[in-house]
Coordinates of C-alpha atoms and ligand atoms in Angstrom, one line a residue:
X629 CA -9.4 3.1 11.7
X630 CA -10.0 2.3 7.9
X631 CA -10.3 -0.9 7.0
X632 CA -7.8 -2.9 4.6
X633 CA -7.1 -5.8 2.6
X634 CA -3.2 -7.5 1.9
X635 CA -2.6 -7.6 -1.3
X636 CA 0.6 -10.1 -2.7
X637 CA 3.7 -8.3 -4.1
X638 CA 5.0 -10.4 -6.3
X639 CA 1.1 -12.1 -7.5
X640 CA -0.9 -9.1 -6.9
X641 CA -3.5 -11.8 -5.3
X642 CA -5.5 -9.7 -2.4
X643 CA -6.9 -11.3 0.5
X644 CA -8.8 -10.4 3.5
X645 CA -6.8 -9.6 6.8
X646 CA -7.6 -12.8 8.4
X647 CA -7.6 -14.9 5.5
X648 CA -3.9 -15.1 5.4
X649 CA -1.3 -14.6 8.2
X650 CA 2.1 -14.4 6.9
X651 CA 3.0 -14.4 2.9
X652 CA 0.6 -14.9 0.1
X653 CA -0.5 -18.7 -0.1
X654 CA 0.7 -19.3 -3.7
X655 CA 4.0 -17.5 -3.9
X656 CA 5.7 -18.1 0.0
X657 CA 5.6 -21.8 -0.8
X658 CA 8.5 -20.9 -3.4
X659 CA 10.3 -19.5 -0.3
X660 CA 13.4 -21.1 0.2
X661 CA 16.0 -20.4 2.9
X662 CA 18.8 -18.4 1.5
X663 CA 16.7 -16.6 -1.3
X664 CA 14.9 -13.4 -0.2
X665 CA 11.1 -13.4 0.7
X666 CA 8.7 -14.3 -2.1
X667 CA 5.2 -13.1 -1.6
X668 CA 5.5 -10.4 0.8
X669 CA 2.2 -8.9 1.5
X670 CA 0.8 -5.3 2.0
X671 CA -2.0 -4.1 3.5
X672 CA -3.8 -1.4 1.4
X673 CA -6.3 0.6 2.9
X674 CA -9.7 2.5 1.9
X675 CA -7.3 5.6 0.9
X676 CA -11.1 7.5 -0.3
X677 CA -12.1 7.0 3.1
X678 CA -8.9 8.3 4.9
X679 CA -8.7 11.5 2.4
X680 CA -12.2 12.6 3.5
X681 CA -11.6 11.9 7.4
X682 CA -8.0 13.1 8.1
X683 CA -8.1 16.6 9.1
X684 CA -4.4 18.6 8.9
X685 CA -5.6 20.1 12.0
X686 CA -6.5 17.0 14.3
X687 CA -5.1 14.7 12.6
X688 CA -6.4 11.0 13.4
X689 CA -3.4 8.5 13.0
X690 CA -5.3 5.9 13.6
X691 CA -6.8 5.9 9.8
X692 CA -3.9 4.8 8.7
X693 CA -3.2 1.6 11.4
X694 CA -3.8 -1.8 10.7
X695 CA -4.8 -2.4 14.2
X696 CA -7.6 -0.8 16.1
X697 CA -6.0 1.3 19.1
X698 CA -8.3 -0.3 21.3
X699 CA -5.5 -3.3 21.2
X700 CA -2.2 -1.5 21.6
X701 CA 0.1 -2.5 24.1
X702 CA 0.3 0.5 27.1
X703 CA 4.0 1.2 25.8
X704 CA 3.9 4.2 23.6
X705 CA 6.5 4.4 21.0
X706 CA 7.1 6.3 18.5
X707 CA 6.8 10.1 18.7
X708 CA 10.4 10.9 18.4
X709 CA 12.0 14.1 17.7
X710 CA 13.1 15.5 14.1
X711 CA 15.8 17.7 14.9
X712 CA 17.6 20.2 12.5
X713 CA 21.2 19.0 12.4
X714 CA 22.7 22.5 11.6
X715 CA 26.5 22.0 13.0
X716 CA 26.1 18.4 11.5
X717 CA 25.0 20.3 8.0
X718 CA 27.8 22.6 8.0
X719 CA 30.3 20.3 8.2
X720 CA 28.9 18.2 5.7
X721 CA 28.3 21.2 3.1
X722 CA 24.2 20.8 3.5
X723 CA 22.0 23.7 4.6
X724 CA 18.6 21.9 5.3
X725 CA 19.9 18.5 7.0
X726 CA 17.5 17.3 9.7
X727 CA 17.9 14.2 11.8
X728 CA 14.9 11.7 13.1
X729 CA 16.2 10.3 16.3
X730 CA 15.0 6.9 16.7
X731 CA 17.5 6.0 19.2
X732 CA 15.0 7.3 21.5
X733 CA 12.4 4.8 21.1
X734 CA 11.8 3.0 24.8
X735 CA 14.7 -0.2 24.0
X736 CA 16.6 2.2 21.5
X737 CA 15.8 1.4 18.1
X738 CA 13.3 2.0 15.2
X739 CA 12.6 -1.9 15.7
X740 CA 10.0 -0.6 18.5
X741 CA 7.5 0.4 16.2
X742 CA 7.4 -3.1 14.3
X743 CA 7.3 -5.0 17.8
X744 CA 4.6 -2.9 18.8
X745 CA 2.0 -3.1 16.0
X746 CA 3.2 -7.5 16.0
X747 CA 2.4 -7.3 19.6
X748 CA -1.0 -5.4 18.9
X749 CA -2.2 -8.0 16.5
X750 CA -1.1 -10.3 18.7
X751 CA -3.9 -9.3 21.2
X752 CA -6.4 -9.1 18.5
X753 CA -6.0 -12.5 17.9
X754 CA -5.5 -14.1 21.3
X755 CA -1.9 -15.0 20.8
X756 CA 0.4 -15.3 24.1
X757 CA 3.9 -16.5 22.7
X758 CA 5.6 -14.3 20.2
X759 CA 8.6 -15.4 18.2
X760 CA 11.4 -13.7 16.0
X761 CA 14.8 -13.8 14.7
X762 CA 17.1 -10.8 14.9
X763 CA 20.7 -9.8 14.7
X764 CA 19.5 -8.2 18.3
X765 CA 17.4 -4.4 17.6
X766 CA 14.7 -6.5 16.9
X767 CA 15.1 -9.1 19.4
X768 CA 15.5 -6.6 22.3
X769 CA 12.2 -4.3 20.9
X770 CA 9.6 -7.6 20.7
X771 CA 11.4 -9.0 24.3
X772 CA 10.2 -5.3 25.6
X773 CA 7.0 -4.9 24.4
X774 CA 6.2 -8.3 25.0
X775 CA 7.5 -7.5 28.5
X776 CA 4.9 -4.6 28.9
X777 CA 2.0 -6.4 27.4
X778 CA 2.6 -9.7 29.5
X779 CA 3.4 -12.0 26.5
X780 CA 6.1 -14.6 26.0
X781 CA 9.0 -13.5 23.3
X782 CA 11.3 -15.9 22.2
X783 CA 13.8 -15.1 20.5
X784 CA 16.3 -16.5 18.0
X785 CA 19.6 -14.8 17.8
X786 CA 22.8 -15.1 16.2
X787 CA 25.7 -15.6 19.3
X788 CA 27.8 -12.8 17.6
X789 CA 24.7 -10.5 18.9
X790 CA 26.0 -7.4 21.0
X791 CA 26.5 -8.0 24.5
X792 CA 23.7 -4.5 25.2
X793 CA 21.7 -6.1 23.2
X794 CA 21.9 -9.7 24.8
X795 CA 21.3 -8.1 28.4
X796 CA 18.2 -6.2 27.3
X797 CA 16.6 -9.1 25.5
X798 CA 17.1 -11.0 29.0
X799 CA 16.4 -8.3 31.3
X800 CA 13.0 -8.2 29.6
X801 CA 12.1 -11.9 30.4
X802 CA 12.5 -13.3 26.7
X803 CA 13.5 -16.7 26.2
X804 CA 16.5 -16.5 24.2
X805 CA 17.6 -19.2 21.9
X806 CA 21.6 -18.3 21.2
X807 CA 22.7 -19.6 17.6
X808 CA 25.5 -20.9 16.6
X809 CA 25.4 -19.5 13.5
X810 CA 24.7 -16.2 11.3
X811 CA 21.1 -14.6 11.4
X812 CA 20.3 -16.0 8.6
X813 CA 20.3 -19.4 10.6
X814 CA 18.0 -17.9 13.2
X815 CA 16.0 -16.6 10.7
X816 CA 15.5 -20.0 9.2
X817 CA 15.5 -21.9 12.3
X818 CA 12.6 -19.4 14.1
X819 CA 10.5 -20.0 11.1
X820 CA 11.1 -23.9 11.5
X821 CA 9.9 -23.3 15.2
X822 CA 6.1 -21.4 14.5
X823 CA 6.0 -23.7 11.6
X824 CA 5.9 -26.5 14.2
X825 CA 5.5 -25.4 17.7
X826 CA 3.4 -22.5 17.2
X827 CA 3.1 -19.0 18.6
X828 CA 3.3 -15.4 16.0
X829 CA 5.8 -14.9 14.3
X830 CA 7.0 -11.2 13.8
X831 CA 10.3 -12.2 11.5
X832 CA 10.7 -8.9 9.6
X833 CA 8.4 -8.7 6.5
X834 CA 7.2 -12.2 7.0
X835 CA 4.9 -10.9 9.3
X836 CA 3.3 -8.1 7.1
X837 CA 2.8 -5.7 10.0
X838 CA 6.2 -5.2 10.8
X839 CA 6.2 -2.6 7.1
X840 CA 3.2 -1.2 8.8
X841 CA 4.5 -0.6 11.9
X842 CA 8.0 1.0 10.5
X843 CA 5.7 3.1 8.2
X844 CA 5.2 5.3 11.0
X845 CA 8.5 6.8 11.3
X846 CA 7.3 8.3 7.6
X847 CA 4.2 9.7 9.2
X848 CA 5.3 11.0 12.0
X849 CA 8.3 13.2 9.2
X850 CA 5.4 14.3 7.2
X851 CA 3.5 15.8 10.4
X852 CA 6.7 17.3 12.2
X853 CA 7.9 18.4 8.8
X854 CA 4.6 21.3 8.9
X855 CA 3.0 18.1 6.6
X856 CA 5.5 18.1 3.8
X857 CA 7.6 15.5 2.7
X858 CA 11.4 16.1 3.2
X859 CA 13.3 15.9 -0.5
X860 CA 15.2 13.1 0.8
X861 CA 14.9 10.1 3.6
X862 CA 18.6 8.5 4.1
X863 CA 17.8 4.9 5.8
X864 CA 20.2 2.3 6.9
X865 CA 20.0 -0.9 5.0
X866 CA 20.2 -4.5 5.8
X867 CA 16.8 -7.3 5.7
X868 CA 15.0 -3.5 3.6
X869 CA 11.9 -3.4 5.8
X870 CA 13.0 -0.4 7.4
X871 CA 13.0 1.3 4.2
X872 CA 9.9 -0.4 2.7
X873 CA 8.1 0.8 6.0
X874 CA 9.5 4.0 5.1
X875 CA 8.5 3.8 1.4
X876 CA 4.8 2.5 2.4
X877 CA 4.2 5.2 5.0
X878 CA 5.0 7.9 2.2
X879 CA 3.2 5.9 -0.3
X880 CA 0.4 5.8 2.1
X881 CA 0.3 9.4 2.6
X882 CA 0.4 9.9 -1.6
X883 CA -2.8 7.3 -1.5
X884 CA -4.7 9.7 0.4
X885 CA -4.1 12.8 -1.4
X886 CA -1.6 14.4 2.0
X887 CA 1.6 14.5 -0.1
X888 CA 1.7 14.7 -4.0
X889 CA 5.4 13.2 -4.6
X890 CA 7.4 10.7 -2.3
X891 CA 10.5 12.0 -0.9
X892 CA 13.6 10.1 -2.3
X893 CA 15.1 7.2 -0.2
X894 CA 18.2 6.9 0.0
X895 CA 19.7 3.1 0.5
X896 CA 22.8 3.0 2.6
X897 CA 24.1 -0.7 3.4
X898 CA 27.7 -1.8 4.7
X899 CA 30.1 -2.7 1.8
X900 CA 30.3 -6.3 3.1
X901 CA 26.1 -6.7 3.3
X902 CA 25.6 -5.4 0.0
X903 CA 23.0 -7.8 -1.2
X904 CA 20.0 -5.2 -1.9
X905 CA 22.6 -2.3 -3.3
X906 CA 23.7 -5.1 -5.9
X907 CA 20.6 -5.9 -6.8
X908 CA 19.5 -2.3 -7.2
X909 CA 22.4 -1.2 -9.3
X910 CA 22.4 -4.3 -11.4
X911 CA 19.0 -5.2 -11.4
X912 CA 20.2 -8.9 -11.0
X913 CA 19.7 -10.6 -7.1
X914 CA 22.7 -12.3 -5.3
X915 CA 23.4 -12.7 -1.8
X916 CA 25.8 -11.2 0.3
X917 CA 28.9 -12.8 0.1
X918 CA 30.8 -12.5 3.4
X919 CA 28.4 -10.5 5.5
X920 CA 30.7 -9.5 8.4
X921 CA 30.7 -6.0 9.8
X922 CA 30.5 -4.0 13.0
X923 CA 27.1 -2.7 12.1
X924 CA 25.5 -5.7 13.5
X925 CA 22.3 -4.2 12.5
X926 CA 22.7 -4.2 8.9
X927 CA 24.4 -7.6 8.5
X928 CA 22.4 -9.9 6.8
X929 CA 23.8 -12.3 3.4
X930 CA 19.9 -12.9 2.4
X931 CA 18.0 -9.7 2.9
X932 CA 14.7 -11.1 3.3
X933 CA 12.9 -8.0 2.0
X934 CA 15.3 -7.6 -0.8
X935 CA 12.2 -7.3 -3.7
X936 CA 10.4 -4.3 -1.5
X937 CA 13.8 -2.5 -0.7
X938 CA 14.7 -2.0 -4.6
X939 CA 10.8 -1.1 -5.4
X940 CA 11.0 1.4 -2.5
X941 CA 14.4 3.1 -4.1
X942 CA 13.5 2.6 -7.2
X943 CA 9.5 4.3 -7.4
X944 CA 10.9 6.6 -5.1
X945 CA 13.9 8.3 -7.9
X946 CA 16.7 7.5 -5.3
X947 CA 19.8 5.3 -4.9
X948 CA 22.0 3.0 -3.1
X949 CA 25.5 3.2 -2.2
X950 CA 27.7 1.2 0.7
X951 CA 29.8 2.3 3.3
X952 CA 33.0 0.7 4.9
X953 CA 33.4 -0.3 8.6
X954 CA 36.0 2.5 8.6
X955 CA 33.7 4.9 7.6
X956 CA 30.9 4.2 9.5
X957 CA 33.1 4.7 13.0
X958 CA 34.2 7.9 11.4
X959 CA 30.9 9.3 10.6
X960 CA 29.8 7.9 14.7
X961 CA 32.4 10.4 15.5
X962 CA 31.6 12.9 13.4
X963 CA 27.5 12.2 14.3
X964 CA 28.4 12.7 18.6
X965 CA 30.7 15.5 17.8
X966 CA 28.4 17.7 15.7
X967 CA 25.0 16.8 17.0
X968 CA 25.0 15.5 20.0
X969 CA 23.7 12.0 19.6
X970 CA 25.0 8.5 19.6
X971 CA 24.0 6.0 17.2
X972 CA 24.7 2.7 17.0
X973 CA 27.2 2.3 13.9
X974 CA 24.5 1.1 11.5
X975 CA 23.1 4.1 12.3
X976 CA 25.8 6.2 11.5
X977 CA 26.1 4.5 8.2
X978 CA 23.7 7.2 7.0
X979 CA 26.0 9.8 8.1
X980 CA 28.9 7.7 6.5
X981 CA 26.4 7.8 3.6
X982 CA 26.3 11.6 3.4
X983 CA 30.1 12.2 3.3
X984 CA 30.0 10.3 0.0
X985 CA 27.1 12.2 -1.5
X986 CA 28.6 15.1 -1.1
X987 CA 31.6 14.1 -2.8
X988 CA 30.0 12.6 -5.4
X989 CA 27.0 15.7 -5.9
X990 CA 24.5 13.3 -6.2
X991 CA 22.1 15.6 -4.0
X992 CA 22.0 19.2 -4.1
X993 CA 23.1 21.3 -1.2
X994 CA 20.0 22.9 -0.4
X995 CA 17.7 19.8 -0.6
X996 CA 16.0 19.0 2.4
X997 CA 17.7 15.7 3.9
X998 CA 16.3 13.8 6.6
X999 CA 18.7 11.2 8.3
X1000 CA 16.8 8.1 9.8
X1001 CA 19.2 7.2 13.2
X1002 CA 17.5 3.7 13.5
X1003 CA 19.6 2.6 16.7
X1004 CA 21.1 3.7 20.1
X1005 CA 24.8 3.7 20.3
X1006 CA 24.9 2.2 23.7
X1007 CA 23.5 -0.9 22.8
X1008 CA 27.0 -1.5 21.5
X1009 CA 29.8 0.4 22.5
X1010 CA 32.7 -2.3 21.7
X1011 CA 32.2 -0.6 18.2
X1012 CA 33.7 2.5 18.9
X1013 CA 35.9 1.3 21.6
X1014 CA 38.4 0.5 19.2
X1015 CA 38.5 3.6 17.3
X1016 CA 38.9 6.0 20.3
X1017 CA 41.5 6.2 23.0
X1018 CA 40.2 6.5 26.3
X1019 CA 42.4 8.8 29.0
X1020 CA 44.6 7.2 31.4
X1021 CA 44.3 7.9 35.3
X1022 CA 46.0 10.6 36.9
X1023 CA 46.6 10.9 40.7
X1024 CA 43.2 13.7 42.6
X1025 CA 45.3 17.3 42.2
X1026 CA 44.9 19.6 39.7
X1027 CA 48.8 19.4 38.9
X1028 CA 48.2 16.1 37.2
X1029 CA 45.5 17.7 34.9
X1030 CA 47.5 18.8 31.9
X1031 CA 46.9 20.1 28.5
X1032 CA 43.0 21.0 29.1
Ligands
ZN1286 ZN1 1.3 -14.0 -4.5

C-alpha cells in the first residue's frame, strides 16, 4: 500500500492519518446540524510512488487503499460486473450505454464498499462497536460486515426505513435504534452518541474512509473498461459521497498518470431532495425543503457531503438534473424490462436520468455512458408494488389460462 496523509477541504490543513479521526480540527467545530459537513477530509496518497509500482498487467489495488489488506474483514466486496446494456441503449437512443451493477454487492448496495474499508480501520485501530446513521443501504451494509468481522453495529435509522432493509440490519445482529424522525435526526443523534458513548463512527463522509471506500467502484470501471475512463459516470444523488467516492477514485487514477481526463459525473437526485442539484445550478447552498420520496436512498434535506458532490460535478465538466417519483418507477420498469436487473428506485433514478438527457441532447449518442445501479430492488419492493398490477388467481387447468 502507499502511504497517505488527509488533507482538509474546505482549509487545505493536512494531517497525518492518525492525527485526526473524523473532520479537520479547525473547520468541523463550525459543523452545525442542518448545514452540510464543513471540513471533510481526504486522504491523498504518494501518487509518484503508485505511478512507478502499478503495472497495467498485474495491477496491485492495494496502492491505492487507505488500509493495509492485512486488516480487511474476510467479506469480499466489490468486484461487480460492468455489463453493456445494449437493449437498455436502444431504447434509450444510446449506442455505448454500459451498466455497473452494484446491486450485487453481498447486502445489495454500493454502501458495501464504505462499510467495508470503516470496518477495516476499525481493526487497525482496535475498535469493537461501530456506529452509523442511514436511511437503511448503509445501515444494512456496516450491520453485515460488522456481522462477518465479529463487531458490534449500531445503528441509527429513520422508522420510515424499508421494511428489507429493517430485516437485514436485524438479521445481521445490529442493534438498531428506530427514530422517530427523518435521517437527518439519526444523523445528528448517532453523532451525539460517539461524541459521548464512544465506538467509530462511519456516518458517511464524516468518517473520511467511507469516499475511499466508494472510490472503488471508479477503479474497478477503469480496469473492466480495458483501463479507460468511460465519457460519462451517471450516479444517484442524495448525502454526494457516492459520487465524491466516485470523483476521488477517478481523480486518484489522474494522480497517478493511469487516466489523463476524468470521465464526466453526472448528478441525478429526486426532485423533492434536491439540495446538492440547487446548489450546483445556482451556486448558492439550501436545504431540501420537503424531502419525501420513494427513493428512500436518496432522501436527505441536508446532504452532508453537499461541498464534495458540487466539486466532483463541477471539476469533472458534468451536470445535475432531478427526477420525479413518477419517473423513477417508470425508468424501474423500463431498467427490469430491458436489462434484466432490478434496482432499487434510487437506483433507477439514473435511468430516469437518462430519458431526460436524451431529450434534452445534453450528451451525445455515441458517448460512452456508464450507469452506477447503487441498490438492489428487493430491498424494497412496496415501491413498485404500486405501479404494477399483479395477476389474479385462476383455478389449475389450462382453460383458465387466457390471453398468453
Ligand atoms: Zn480545515
Amino acid at each position: 500500500m502507499a502511504s497517505f496523509r488527509y488533507r482538509c477541504f474546505d482549509c487545505g490543513r493536512t494531517f497525518e492519518r492518525d492525527q485526526v479521526r473524523y473532520l479537520c480540527p479547525h473547520c468541523g467545530q463550525t459543523y452545525r446540524p442542518g448545514q452540510p459537513l464543513a471540513g471533510v477530509l481526504e486522504a491523498l496518497y504518494d501518487y509518484k510512488y503508485i505511478a512507478f509500482k502499478f503495472k497495467k498487467k498485474n495491477p496491485d489495488w492495494s496502492l491505492f487503499s487507505a488500509v493495509d489488506p492485512k486488516h480487511f474483514p474476510n467479506f469480499p466486496v466489490g468486484n461487480t460486473p460492468l455489463i453493456r446494456a445494449e437493449r437498455l441503449g436502444q431504447e434509450l437512443g444510446f449506442n455505448d450505454l454500459w451498466i455497473k451493477n452494484d446491486g450485487l454487492n453481498p447486502s445489495g448496495s454500493l454502501k458495501d464498499r464504505a462499510s467495508f474499508l470503516v470496518v477495516a480501520e476499525a481493526n487497525r485501530q482496535g475498535e469493537n462497536r461501530i456506529v452509523t446513521a442511514s436511511t437503511g443501504n448503509a445501515a444494512s451494509a456496516l450491520a453485515a460486515v460488522c456481522a462477518a468481522a465479529g463487531k458490534q453495529a449500531i445503528i441509527f435509522v429513520p422508522k420510515s426505513a424499508p421494511k428489507a432493509k429493517l430485516v437485514q440490519i436485524v438479521l445481521y445482529g445490529a442493534r438498531v435504534v428506530l427514530v422517530d424522525g427523518t435521517y437527518d435526526d439519526a444523523f445528528r443523534l448517532s453523532l451525539e452518541y460517539t461524541q459521548q458513548r464512544g465506538g467509530l463512527n462511519r456516518n458517511t463522509a464524516y468518517h473520511p474512509l467511507t469516499i475511499e471506500g466508494k472510490k472503488t467502484v471508479a477503479l474497478e470501471i477503469f480496469a473492466q473498461n480495458g483501463f479507460q475512463p468511460p465519457d460519462a459516470v451517471v450516479v444517484p444523488v442524495g448525502d454526494g459521497v457516492i459520487i465524491s467516492g466516485v470523483y476521488k477514485g477517478f481523480w486518484d487514477l489522474q494522480q497517478a498518470k493511469l487516466i489523463k481526463r476524468i470521465p464526466r459525473l453526472i448528478c441525478i437526485q429526486a426532485a423533492t431532495s434536491d439540495a446538492i442539484h440547487h446548489f450546483i445550478k445556482t451556486g448558492k447552498y439550501r436545504n431540501a425543503h420537503k424531502p419525501h420520496t420513494i427513493a428512500d436512498s436518496i432522501s436527505v434535506r441536508t446532504p452532508s457531503n453537499a461541498h464534495l458532490a458540487k466539486r466532483a460535478v463541477d471539476a469533472s465538466g458534468g451536470f445535475s438534473l432531478t427526477v420525479t417519483d413518477r419517473e423513477m418507477l417508470a425508468a424501474q420498469s423500463l431498467l427490469a424490462k430491458a436489462s434484466g436487473i432490478f434496482a432499487e428506485p434510487a437506483a433507477a433514478a439514473t435511468v430516469a436520468g437518462l430519458v431526460k438527457i436524451r431529450k434534452d441532447h445534453t450528451l451525445p449518442r455515441t458517448a460512452q455512458i456508464v450507469l452506477l445501479i447503487t441498490g438492489h430492488g428487493l430491498k424494497d419492493v412496496d415501491a413498485p408494488l404500486n405501479a404494477i398490477h399483479l395477476p389474479k388467481p385462476v383455478a389449475p387447468k389450462l382453460s383458465a389460462v387466457r390471453g398468453i
